[in-house]
Structure formats: structure tokens, C-alpha cells
PDB file of C-alpha atoms in Angstrom:
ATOM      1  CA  UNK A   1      94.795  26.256 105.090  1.00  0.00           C
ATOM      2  CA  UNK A   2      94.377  24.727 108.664  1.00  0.00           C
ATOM      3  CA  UNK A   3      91.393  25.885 110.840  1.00  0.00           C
ATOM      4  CA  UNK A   4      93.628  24.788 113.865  1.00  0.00           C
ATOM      5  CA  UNK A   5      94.214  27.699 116.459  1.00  0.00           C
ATOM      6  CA  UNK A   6      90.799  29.132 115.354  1.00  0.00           C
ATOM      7  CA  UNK A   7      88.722  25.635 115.662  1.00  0.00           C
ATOM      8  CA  UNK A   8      90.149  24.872 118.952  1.00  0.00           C
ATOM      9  CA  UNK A   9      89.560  28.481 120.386  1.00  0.00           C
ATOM     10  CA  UNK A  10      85.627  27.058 118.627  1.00  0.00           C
ATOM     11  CA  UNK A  11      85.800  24.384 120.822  1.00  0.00           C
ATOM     12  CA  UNK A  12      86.492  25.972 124.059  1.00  0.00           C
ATOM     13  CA  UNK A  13      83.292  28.318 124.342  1.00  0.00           C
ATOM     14  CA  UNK A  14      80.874  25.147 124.148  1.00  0.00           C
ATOM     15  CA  UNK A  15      77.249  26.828 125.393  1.00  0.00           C
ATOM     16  CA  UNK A  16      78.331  29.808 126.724  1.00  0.00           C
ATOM     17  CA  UNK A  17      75.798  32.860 126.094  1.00  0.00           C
ATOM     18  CA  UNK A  18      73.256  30.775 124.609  1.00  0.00           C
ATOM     19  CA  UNK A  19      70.389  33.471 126.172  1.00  0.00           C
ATOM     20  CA  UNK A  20      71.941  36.436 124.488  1.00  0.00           C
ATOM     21  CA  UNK A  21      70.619  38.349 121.334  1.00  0.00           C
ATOM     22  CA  UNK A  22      71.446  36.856 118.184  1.00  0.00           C
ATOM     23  CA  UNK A  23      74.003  38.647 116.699  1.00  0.00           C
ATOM     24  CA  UNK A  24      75.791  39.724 120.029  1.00  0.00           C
ATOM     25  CA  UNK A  25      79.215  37.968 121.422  1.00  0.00           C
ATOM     26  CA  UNK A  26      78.472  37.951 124.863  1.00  0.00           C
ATOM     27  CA  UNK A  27      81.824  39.245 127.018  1.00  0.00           C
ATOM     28  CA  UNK A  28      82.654  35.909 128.316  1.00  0.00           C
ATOM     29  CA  UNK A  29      82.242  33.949 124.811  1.00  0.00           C
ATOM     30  CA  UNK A  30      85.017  36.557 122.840  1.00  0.00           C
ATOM     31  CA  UNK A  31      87.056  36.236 126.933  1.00  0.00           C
ATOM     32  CA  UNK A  32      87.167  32.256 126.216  1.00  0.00           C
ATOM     33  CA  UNK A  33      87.555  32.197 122.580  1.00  0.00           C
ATOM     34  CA  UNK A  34      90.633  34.584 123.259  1.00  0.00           C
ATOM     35  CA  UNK A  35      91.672  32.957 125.572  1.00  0.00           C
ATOM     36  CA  UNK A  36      91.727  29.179 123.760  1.00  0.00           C
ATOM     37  CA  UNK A  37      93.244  30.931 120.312  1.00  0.00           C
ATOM     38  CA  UNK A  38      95.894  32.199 122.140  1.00  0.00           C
ATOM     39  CA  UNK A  39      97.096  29.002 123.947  1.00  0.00           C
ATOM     40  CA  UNK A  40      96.746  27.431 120.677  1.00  0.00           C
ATOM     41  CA  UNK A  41      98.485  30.161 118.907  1.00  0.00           C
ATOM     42  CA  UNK A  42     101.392  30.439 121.605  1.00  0.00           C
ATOM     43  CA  UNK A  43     101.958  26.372 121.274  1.00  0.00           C
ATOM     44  CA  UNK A  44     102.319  26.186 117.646  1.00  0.00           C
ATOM     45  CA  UNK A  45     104.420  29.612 117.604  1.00  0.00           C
ATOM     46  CA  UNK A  46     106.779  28.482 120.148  1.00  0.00           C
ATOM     47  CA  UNK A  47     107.942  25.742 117.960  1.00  0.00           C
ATOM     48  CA  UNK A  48     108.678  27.839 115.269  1.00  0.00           C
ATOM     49  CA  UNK A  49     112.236  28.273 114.741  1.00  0.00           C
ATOM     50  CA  UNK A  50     113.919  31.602 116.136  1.00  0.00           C
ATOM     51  CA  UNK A  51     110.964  32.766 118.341  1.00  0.00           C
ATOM     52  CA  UNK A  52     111.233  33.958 121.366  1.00  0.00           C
ATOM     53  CA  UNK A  53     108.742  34.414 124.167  1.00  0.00           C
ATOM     54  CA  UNK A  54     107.954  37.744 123.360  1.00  0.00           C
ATOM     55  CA  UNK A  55     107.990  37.428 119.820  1.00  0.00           C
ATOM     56  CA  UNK A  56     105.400  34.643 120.262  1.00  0.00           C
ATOM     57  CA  UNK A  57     102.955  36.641 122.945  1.00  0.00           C
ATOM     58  CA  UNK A  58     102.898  39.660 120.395  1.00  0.00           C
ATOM     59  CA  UNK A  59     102.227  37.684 116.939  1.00  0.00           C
ATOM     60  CA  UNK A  60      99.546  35.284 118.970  1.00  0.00           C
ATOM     61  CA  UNK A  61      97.806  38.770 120.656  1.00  0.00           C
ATOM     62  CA  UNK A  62      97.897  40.403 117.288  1.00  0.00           C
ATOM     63  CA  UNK A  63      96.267  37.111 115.659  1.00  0.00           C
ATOM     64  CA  UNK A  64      93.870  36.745 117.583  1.00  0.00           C
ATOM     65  CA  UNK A  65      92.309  39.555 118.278  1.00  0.00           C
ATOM     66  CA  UNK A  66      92.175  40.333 114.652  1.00  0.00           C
ATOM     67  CA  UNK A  67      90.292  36.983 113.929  1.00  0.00           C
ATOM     68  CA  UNK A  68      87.875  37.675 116.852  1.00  0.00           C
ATOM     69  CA  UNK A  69      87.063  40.922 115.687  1.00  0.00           C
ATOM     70  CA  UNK A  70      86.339  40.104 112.183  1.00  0.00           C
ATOM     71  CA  UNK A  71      85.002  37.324 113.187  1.00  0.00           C
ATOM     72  CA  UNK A  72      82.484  39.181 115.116  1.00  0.00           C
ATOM     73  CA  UNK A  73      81.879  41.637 112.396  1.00  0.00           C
ATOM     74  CA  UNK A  74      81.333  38.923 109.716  1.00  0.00           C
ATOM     75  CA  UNK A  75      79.753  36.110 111.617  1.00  0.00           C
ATOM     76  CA  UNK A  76      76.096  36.378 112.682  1.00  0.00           C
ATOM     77  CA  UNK A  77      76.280  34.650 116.581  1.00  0.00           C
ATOM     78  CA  UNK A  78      74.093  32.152 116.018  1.00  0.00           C
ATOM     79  CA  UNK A  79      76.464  30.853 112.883  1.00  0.00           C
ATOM     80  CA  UNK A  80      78.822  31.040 115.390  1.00  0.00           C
ATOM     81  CA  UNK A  81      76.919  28.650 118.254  1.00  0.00           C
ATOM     82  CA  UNK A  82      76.146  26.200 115.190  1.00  0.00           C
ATOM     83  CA  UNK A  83      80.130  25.978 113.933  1.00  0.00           C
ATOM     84  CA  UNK A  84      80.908  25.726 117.317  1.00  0.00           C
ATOM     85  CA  UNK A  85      78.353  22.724 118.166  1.00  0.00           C
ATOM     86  CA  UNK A  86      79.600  21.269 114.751  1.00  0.00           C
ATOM     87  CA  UNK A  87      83.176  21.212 115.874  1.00  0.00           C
ATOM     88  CA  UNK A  88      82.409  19.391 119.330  1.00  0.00           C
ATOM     89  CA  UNK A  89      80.959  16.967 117.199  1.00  0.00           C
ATOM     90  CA  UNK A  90      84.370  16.106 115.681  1.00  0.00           C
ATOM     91  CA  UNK A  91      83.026  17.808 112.623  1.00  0.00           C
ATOM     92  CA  UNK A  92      84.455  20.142 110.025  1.00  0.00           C
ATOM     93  CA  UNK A  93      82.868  23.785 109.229  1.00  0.00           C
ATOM     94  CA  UNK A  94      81.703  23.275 105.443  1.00  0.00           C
ATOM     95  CA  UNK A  95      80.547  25.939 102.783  1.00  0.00           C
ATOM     96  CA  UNK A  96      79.780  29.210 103.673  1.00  0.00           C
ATOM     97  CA  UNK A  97      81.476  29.031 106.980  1.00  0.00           C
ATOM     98  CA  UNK A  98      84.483  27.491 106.519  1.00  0.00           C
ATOM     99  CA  UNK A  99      84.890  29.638 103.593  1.00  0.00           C
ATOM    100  CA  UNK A 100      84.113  32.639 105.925  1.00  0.00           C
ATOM    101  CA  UNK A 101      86.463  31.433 108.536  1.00  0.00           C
ATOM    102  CA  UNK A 102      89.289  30.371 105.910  1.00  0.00           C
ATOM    103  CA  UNK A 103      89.253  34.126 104.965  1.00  0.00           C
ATOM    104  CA  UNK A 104      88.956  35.663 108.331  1.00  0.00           C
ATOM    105  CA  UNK A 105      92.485  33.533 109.104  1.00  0.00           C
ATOM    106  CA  UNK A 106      94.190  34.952 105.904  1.00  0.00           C
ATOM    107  CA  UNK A 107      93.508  38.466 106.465  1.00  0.00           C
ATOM    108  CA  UNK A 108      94.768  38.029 110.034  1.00  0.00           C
ATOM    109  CA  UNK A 109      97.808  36.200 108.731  1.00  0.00           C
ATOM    110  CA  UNK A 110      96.677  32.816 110.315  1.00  0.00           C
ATOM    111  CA  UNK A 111      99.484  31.413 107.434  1.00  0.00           C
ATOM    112  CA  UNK A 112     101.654  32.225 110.137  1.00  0.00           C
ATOM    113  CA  UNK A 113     100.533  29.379 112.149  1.00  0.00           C
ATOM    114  CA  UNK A 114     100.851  26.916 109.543  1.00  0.00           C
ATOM    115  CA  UNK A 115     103.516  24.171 110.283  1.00  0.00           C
ATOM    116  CA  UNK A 116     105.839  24.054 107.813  1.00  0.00           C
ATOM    117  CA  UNK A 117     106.636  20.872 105.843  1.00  0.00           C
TER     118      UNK A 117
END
């Protein structure tokens, strides 16, 4: 399974909150990481054949909140910071994480997002 839509929403939130308690999502890190997932979501979506605008804002909201809220239930912040500084890196999430992650995008149906071959 890809860690596309949910690795670049990763990438977007860079240092943001770094001061806040360690297993809070500060507002503006779960705005951002919305934010990123769903531009990622909409793009790969919108190629999909027979979906339409609305089709694609609905599935993409639905996604991503789900991911960001289990996310946030299942992943301590400062796992979080690290994956994310690991990713801007270039690098893969490994072990625990990615395994955590990997499961957090099948429960939310992330095989949605997966191009097709």
C-alpha cells in the first residue's frame, strides 16, 4: 500500500507546534495536515475514472479526516514530529510507524487512492 496522500500531507506541517505538549496536535498542525491530504487526495481522485467534483470533495473530506483522527488517537505527537522530519529527509517511515500508518490508511479506505495498474 502507498503512503502517498498521507506522506505528503507529513510533509507539509514541517516544525509547526514544536512547543506544544507531547501528545497534543496543535490546531494549526491537524489545519495543515488537512489541508495537504486533501489536495493530495483531490489530485489523485480526480483522475479516477467517472468522478466528479463532488464525488471527489466528499471521498477526499471523508478520508482524511478519518486518517487524522486516528491518527491522532494512535500516534503519540512526538512520533508524529519524528515521521514527519524523516519524510523531509526523503526517507521512508519504517517499523512500528509505517506499520501504524499502513493501518490507519486501510481502515480509512486509503485503497481508494491507490492508482490502479
Amino acid at each position: 500500500m502507498s503512503l502517498r496522500p498521507a506522506a505528503a500531507a507529513l510533509l507539509a506541517l514541517a516544525a509547526l507546534g514544536a512547543g506544544c505538549g507531547k501528545d497534543e496536535y496543535p490546531p494549526k498542525v491537524r489545519e495543515n495536515f488537512t489541508v495537504a491530504c486533501l489536495d493530495s487526495s483531490k489530485d489523485t481522485l480526480s483522475k479516477m475514472p467517472g468522478m466528479g467534483e463532488a464525488a471527489v470533495d466528499k471521498q477526499a473530506k471523508t478520508y482524511c479526516n478519518c486518517v487524522l483522527e486516528k491518527m491522532v488517537a494512535k500516534m503519540p505527537y512526538k512520533d508524529f514530529v519524528e515521521m514527519n522530519a524523516a519524510l523531509e529527509k526523503g526517507e521512508s517511515p519504517t517499523g512500528a510507524r509505517a506499520a501504524l500508518l499502513e493501518g490507519i490508511i486501510a481502515e480509512c479506505g486509503g485503497a481508494a487512492l491507490e492508482p490502479k495498474n
